[in-house]
Coordinates of C-alpha atoms in Angstrom, one line a residue:
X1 CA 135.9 25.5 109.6
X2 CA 138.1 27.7 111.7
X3 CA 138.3 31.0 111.2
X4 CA 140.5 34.2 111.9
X5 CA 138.8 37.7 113.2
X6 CA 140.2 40.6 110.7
X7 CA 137.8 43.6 112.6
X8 CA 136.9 44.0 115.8
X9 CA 133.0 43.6 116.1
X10 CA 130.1 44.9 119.0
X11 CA 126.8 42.9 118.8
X12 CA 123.8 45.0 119.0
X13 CA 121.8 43.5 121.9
X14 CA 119.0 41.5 120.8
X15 CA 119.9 41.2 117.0
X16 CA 121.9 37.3 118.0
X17 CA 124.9 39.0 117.5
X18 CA 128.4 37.4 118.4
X19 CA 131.0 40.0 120.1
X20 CA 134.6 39.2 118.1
X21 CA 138.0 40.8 119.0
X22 CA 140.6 41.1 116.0
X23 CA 143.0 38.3 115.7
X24 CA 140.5 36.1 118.0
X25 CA 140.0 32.5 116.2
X26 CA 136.1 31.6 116.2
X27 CA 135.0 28.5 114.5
X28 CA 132.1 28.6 111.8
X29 CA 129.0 26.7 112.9
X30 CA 126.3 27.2 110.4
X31 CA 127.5 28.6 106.6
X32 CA 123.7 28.9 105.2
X33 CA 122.7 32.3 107.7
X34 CA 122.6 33.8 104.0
X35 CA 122.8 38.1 104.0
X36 CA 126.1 38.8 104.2
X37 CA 126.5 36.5 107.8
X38 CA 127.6 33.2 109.2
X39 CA 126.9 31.9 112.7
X40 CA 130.0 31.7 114.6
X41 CA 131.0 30.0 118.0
X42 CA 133.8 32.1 120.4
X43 CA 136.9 30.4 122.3
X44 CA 134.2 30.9 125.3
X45 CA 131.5 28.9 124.2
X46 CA 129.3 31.6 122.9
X47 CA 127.7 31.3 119.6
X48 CA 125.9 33.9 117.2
X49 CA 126.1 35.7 114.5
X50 CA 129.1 37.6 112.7
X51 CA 129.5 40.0 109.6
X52 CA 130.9 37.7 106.8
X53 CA 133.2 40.4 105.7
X54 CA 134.9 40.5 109.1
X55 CA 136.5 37.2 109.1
X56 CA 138.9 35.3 107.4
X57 CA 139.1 31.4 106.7
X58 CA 142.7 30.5 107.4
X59 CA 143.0 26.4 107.8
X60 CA 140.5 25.4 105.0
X61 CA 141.9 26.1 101.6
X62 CA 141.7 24.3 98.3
X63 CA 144.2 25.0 95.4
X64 CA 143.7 24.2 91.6
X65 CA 145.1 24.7 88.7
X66 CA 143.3 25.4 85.3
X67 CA 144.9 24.6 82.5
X68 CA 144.3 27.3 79.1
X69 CA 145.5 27.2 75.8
X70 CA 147.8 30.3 75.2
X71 CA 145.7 32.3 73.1
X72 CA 143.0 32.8 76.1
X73 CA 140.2 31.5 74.2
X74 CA 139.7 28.2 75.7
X75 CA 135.9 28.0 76.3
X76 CA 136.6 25.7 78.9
X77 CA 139.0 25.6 82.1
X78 CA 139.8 21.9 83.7
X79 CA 141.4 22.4 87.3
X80 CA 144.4 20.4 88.5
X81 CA 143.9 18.0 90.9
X82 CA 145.6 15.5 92.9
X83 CA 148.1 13.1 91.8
X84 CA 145.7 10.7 90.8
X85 CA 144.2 13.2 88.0
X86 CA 140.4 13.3 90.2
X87 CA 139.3 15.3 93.0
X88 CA 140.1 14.3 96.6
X89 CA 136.7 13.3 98.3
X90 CA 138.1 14.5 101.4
X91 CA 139.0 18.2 100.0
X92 CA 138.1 20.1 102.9
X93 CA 141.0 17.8 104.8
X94 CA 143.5 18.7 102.4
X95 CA 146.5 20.5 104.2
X96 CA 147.7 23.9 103.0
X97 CA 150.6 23.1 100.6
X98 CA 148.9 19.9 99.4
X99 CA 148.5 20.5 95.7
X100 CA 151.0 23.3 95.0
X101 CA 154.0 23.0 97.4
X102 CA 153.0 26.8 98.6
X103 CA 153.0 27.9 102.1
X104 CA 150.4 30.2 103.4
X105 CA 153.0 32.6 103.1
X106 CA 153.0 32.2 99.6
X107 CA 153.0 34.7 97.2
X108 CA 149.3 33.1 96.0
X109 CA 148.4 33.0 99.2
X110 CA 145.0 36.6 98.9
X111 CA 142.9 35.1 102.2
X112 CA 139.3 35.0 100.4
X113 CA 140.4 34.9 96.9
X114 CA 143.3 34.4 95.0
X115 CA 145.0 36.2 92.2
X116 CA 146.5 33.8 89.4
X117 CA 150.0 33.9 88.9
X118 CA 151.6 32.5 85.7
X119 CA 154.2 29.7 85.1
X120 CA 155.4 28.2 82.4
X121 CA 153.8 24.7 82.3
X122 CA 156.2 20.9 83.1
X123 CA 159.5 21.1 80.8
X124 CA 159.6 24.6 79.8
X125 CA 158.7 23.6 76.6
X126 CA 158.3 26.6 74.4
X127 CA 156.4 24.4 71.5
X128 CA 153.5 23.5 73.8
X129 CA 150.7 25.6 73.2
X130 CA 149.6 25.3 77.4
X131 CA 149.9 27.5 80.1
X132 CA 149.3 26.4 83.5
X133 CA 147.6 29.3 85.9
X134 CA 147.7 28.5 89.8
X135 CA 144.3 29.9 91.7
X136 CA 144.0 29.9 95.7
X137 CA 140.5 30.1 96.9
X138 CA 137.7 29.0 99.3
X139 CA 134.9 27.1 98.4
X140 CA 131.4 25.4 99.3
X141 CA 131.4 22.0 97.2
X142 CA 127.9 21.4 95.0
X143 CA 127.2 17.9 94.9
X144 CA 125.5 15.6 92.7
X145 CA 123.7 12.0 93.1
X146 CA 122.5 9.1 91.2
X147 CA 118.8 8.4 91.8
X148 CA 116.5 5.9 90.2
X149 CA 113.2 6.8 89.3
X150 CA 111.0 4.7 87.1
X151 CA 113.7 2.7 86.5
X152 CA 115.9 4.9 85.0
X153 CA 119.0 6.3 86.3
X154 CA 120.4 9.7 86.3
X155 CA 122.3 12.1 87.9
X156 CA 120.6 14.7 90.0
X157 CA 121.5 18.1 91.9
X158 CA 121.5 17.6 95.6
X159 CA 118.4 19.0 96.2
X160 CA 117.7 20.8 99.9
X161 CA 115.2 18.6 102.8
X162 CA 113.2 22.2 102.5
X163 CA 111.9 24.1 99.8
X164 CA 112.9 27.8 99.3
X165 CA 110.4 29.9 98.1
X166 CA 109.4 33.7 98.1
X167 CA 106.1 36.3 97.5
X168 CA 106.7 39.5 95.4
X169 CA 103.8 41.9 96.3
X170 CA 102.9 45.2 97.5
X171 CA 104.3 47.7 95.1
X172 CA 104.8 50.9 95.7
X173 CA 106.2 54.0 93.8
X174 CA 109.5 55.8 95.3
X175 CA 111.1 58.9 95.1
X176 CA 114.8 59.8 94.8
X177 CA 117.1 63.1 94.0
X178 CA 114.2 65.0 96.2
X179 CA 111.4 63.6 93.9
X180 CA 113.2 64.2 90.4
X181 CA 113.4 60.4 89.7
X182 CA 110.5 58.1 90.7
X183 CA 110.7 54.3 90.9
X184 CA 108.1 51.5 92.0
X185 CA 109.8 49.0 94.6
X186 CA 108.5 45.6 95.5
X187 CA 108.3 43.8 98.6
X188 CA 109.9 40.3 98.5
X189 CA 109.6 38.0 101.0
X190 CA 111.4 34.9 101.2
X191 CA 109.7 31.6 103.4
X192 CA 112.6 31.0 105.6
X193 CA 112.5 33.9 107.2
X194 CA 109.0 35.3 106.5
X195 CA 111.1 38.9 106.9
X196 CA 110.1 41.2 103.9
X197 CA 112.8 43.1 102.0
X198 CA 112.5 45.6 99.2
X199 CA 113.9 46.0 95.9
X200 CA 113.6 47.5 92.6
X201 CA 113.5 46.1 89.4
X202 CA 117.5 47.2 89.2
X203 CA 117.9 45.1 91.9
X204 CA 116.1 42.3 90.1
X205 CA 118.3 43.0 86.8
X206 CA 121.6 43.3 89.4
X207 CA 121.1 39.7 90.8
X208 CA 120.3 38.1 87.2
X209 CA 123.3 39.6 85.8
X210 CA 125.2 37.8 89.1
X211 CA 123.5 34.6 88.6
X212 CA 124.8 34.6 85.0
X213 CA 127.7 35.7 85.4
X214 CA 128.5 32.7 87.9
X215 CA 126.6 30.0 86.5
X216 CA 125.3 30.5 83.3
X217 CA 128.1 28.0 81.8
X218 CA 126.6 25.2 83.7
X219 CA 123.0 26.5 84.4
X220 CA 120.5 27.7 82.6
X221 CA 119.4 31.2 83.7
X222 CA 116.0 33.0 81.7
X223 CA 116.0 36.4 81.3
X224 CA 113.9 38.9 83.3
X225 CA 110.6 40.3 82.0
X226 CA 112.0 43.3 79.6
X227 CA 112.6 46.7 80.9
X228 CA 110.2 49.1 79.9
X229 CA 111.0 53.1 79.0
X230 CA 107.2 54.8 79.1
X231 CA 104.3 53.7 80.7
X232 CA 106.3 52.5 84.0
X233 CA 103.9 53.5 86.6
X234 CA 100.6 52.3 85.4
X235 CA 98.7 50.2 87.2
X236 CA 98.6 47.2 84.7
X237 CA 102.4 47.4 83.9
X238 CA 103.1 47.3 87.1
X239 CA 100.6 44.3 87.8
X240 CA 102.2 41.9 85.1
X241 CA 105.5 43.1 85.9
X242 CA 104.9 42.0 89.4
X243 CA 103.7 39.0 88.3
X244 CA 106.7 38.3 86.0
X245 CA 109.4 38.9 88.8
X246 CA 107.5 36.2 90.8
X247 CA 107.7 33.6 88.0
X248 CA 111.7 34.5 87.4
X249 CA 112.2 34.2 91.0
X250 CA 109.9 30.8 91.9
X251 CA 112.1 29.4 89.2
X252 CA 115.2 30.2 90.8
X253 CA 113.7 29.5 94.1
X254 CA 113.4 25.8 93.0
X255 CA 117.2 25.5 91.7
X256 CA 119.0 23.8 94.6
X257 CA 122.4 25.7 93.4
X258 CA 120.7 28.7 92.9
X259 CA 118.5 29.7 95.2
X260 CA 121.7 28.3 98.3
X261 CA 124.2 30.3 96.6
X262 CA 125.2 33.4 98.9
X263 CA 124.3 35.9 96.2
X264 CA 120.9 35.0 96.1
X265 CA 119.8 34.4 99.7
X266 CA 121.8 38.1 100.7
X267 CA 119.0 39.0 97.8
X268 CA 116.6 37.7 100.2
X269 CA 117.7 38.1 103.6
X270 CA 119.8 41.2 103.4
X271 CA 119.7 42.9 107.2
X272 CA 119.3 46.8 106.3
X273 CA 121.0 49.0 103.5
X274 CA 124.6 48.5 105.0
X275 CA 124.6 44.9 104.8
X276 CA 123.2 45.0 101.0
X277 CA 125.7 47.4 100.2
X278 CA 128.4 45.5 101.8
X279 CA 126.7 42.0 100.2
X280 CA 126.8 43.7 96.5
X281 CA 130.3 44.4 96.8
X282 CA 131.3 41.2 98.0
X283 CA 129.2 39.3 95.3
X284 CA 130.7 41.7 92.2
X285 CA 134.4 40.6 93.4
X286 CA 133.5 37.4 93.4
X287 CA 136.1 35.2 90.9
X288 CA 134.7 32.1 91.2
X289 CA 132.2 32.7 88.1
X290 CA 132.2 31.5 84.2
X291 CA 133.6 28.1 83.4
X292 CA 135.3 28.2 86.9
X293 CA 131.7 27.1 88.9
X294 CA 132.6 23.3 87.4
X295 CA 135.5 23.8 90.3
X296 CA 132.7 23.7 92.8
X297 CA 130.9 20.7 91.8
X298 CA 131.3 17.1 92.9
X299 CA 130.0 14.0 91.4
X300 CA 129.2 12.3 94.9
X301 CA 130.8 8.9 94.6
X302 CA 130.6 8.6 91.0
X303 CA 132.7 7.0 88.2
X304 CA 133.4 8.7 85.4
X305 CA 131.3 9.1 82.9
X306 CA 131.8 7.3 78.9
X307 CA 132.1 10.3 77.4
X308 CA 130.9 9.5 74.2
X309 CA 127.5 8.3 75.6
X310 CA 127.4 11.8 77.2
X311 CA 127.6 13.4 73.7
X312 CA 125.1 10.7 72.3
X313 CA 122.2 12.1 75.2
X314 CA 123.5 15.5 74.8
X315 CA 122.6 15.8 71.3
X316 CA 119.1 14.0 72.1
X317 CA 118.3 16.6 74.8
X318 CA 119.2 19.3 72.0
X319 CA 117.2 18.2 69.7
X320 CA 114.7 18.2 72.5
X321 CA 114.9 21.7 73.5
X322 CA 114.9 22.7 69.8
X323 CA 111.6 21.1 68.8
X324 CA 110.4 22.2 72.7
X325 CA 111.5 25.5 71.1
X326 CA 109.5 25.5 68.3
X327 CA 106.5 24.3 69.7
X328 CA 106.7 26.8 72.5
X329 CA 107.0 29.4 70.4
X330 CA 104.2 28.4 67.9
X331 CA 102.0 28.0 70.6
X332 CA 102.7 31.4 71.9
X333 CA 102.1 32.5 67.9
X334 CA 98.4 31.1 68.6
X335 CA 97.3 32.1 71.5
X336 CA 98.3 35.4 70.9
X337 CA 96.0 35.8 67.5
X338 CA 93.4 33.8 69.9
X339 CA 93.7 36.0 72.4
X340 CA 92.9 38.9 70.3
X341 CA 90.0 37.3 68.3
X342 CA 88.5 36.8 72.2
X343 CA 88.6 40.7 72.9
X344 CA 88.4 42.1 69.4
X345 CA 85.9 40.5 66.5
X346 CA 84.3 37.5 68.6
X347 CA 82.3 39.4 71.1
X348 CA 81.3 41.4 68.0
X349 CA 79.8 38.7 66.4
X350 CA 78.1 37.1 69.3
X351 CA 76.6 40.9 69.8
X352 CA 76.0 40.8 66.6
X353 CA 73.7 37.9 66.7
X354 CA 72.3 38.6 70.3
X355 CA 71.1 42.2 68.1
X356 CA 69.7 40.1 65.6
X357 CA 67.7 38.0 67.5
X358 CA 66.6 40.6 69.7
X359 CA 65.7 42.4 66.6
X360 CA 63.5 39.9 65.1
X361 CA 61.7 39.6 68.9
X362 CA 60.6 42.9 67.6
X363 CA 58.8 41.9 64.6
X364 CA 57.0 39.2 65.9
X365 CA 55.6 41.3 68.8
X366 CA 54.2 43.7 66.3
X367 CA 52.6 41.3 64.3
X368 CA 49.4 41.4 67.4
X369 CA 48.7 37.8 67.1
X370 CA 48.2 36.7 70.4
X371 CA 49.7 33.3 71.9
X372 CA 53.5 34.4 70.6
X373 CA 54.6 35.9 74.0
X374 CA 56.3 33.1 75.0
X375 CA 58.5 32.8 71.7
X376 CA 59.0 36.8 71.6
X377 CA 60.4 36.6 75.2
X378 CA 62.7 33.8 75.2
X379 CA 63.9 34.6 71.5
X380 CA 64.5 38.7 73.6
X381 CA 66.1 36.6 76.3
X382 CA 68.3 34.8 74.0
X383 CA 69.6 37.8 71.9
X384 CA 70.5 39.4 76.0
X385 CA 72.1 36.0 76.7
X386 CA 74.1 36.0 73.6
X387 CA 75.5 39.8 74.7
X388 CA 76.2 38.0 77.7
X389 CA 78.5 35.3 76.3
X390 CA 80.3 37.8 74.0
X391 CA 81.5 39.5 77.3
X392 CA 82.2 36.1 78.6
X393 CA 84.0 35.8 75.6
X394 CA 86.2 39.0 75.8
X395 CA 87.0 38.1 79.8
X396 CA 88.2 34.5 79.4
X397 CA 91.6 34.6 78.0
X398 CA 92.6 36.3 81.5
X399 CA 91.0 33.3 83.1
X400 CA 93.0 30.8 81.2
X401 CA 94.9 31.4 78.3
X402 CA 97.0 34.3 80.4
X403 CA 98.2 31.4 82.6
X404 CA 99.1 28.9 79.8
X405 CA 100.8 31.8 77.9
X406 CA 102.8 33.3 81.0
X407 CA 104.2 29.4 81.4
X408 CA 105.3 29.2 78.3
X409 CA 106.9 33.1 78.2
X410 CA 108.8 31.4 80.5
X411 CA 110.1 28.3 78.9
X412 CA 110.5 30.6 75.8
X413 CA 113.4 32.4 77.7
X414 CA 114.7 28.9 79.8
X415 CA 115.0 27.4 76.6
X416 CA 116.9 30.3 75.0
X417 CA 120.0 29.6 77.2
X418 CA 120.3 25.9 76.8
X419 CA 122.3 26.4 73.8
X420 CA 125.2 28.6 75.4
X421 CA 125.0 26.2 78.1
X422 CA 125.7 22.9 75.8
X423 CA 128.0 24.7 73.8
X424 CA 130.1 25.1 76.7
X425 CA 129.9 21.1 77.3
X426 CA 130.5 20.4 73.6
X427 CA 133.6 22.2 73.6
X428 CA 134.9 20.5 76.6
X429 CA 134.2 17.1 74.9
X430 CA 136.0 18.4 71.7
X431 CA 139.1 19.2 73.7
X432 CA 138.9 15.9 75.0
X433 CA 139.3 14.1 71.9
X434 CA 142.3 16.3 70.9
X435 CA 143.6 15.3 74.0
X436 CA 145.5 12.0 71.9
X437 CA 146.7 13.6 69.5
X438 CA 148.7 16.8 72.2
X439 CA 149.7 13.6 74.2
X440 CA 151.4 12.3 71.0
X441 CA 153.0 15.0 70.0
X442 CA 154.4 16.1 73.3
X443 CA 152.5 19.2 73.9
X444 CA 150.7 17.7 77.0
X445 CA 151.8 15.0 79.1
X446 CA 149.2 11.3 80.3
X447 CA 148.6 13.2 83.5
X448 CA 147.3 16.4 81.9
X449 CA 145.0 14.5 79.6
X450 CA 143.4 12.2 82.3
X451 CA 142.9 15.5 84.0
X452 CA 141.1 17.2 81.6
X453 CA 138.5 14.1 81.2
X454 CA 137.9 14.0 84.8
X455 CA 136.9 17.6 84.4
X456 CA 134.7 17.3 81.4
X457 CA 133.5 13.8 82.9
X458 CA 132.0 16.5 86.1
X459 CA 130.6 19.2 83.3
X460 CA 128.7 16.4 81.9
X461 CA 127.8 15.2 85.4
X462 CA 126.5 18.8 85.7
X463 CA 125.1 18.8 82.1
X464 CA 123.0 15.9 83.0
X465 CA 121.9 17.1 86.2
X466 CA 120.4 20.0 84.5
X467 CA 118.7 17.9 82.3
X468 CA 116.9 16.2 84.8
X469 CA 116.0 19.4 87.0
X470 CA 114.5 20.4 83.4
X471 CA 112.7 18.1 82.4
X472 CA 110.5 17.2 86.2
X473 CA 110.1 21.0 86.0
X474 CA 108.6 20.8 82.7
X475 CA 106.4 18.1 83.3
X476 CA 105.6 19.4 86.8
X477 CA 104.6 22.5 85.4
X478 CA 102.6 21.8 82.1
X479 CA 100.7 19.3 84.4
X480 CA 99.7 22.3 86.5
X481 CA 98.7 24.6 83.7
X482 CA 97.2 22.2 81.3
X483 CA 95.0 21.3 84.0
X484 CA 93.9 24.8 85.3
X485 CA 93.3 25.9 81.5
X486 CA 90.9 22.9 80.7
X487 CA 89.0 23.8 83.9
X488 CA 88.4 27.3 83.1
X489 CA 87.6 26.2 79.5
X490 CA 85.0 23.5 81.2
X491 CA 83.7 26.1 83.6
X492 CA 83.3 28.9 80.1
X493 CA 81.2 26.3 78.6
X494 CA 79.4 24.9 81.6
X495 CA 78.4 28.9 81.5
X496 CA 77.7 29.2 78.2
X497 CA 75.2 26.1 78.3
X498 CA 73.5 27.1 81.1
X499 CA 73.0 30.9 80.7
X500 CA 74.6 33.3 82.1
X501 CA 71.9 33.9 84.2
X502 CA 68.1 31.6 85.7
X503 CA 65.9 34.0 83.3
X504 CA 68.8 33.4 80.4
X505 CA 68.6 29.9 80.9
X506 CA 64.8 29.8 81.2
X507 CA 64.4 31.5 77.9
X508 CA 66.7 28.9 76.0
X509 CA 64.3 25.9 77.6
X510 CA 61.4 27.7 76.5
X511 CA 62.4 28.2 73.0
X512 CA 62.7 24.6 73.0
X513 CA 59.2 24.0 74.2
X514 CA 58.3 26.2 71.6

């Protein structure tokens, strides 16, 4: 991709830097830097890296046109295309003027991103209800595959030869307005870079808000852990919250659109307070967001889809996430009343029997009949043993029940979205099947319709490719957890039957004996 130099630019030695003059032409060399930069190669051979913000891509430019009702309230917008009604496979090849018979002297012509201008649609027509909306802009194309696993076949995001991932740790509480406001700041580190950077849970709350604005019609994106008023800086708060942030951000870690969007690696990569600042800006102008993110995603090679067989699995993978719903939530029901039995009234009744039988220990030493020692101390040991286990008791949910319910927290909010996100897909079908009846009565021509079921045919592409991430996740995950809570259960009641303790366990062997 070639590129035009808007600023003049002075690399700081030792930082990689590239040196640019304005108006120079540099061509990109690696997009994926992340942070607010791209690395760059010079008209001399040099290559390293330049401030995003400083250059401008001039002979790569795609133009589309989305097609609304005139009301504003489609939920969906298809993009024109070319003649043919599909994408080109070759877009990045497409000349300037290609799609819209504009110059880059057009009036649409805005550099990074364009500004819609108006038109009345083919005809003039004042009966039809459609307006067509021309949009310039640049673009990184998603892409999608077909894989076969277990013998079924499915689409699937591209996902990336390495996995992202990233450790929030090391809290610490900041000041601000000399010390009147206090925050606590985390330390998140990303493993590409292995460079820590800091944020606050603001950040945190500013990226998820980016992430849905962007993608949440075709993506699935959980809420953070809530925001809390008092009790802020207490050590335990502070503990789960950290905890919390790391599950929100492993998950989006693991989302191959996600986690390579330029939003989310400037989150993790940013250089120093200028390039977030600069990075933030950049991400809240952004216009490619909402139903426009199906613009950016290609079906790699792919036919299009029947769409009614769509809507058939569609509906099965609602009813799915419904009943996942339910059981997720009545399982979170259950293990929250368990969880408070184990620190409330259990231990009490296991101390209340380790009293008792300590108690009757009492009485039979006072009876002075000789030969009873044995009994009297292991029936002592026992009651001790039984104190023992209700502490056990008290500290296990932390050991396995806090893992199983943190998982499923998470599911709770993942599955929250789904229905926003098939409602989006439903309606694009539903317009779909009206599509016959505009063509019949003029208000859209063959052309448009075969358009706008080339664009629902990639939203279910999309829709499907979701479902799959979703459901390896799921079983990746509850494989993980299931297993590590039935170990901690085993190792509670390997505990339990052998005694917390070699005089515990003694004592139960001997009242046996006795």
């Amino acid at each position: 991709v070639t590129t035009r130099v808007l600023y003049d630019f002075t690399a700081e030695p030792g930082n990689n830097e590239l040196s640019v003059r304005e108006g120079e032409t540099i061509t990109i060399t690696n997009q994926n830097i992340g942070g607010g930069w791209i690395e760059a190669k010079n008209s001399r051979g040099e290559v390293g890296l330049v401030p995003e913000d400083y250059i401008e891509v001039w002979s790569v430019k795609c133009s589309f046109l989305m097609l609304f009702t005139s009301n504003g309230n489609d939920p969906w917008a298809v993009f024109d295309s070319n003649a043919s009604g599909g994408f080109s496979n070759n877009w990045a090849a497409q000349p300037e003027g290609t799609e819209t018979g504009e110059t880059s002297s057009s009036a649409w012509h805005s550099g990074g991103h364009g500004h819609p201008q108006a038109y009345q649609g083919p005809g003039n027509n004042s009966n039809k209800p459609m307006v067509l909306i021309a949009i310039s802009f640049y673009m990184m194309r998603v892409r999608i595959y077909t894989v076969f696993q277990g013998g079924e076949a499915g689409p699937v995001w591209a996902y990336p030869d390495y996995q992202l991932d990233c450790v929030v740790a090391d809290p610490k509480k900041g000041t601000k307005m000399y010390g009147l406001k206090s925050y606590i700041e985390y330390q998140v580190t990303p493993t590409t870079t292995n460079k820590p950077v800091n944020h606050r849970y603001k950040h945190f709350d500013w990226l998820y808000e980016r992430l849905l604005d962007k993608y949440g019609s075709a993506i699935p994106i959980p809420c953070l852990p809530d925001k809390q008023v008092t009790g802020r800086f207490e050590e335990e708060f502070i503990k789960m919250r950290m905890e919390r942030l790391q599950g929100w951000m492993t998950r989006m870690c693991r989302h191959p659109v996600v986690s390579s969007s330029e939003v989310f690696q400037l989150f993790l990569s940013y250089k120093d307070e200028k390039d977030w600042k600069m990075g933030k800006r950049k991400a809240e102008k952004d216009e490619t967001v909402e139903v426009m993110i199906f613009s950016t995603i290609e079906p790699e090679g792919l036919p299009d889809l029947d769409l009614i067989e769509v809507e058939q699995k569609c509906e099965q993978f609602n009813r799915f996430t419904r009943a996942m719903d339910d059981g997720v939530k009545d399982l979170l029901t259950i293990g929250n009343e368990h969880w408070k039995r184990c620190t409330g009234p259990l231990p009490k009744e296991y101390q209340r029997i380790g009293k008792a039988f300590q108690n009757l220990s009492s009485v039979f030493n006072s009876s002075g009949y000789e030969g009873e020692a044995t009994l009297t101390d292991a029936l002592t040991a026992a009651g001790k043993t039984y104190e023992d286990i209700a502490q056990m008791v008290a500290e296990q949910p932390k050991k396995d029940l806090h893992f199983l319910m943190e998982t499923n927290n998470e599911y709770k909010g993942l599955l929250g979205c789904f229905p926003d996100t098939i409602g989006v897909h439903k309606a694009a079908i539903e317009k779909v099947k009206e599509a016959d009846k505009l063509v019949a009565t003029g208000k859209i021509t063959t052309s448009e319709k075969i358009t706008m079921s080339k664009r629902a045919s990639t939203m279910s592409y999309a829709l499907q490719a979701e479902m799959n991430h979703f459901h390896s996740n799921r079983i990746y995950d509850y494989n993980r957890v299931m297993q590590q809570y039935l170990e901690q259960q085993g190792k509670f009641y390997e505990m339990v039957k052998c005694g917390n303790n070699s005089k515990s366990s003694r004592a139960f062997h001997n009242v046996g004996r006795c």
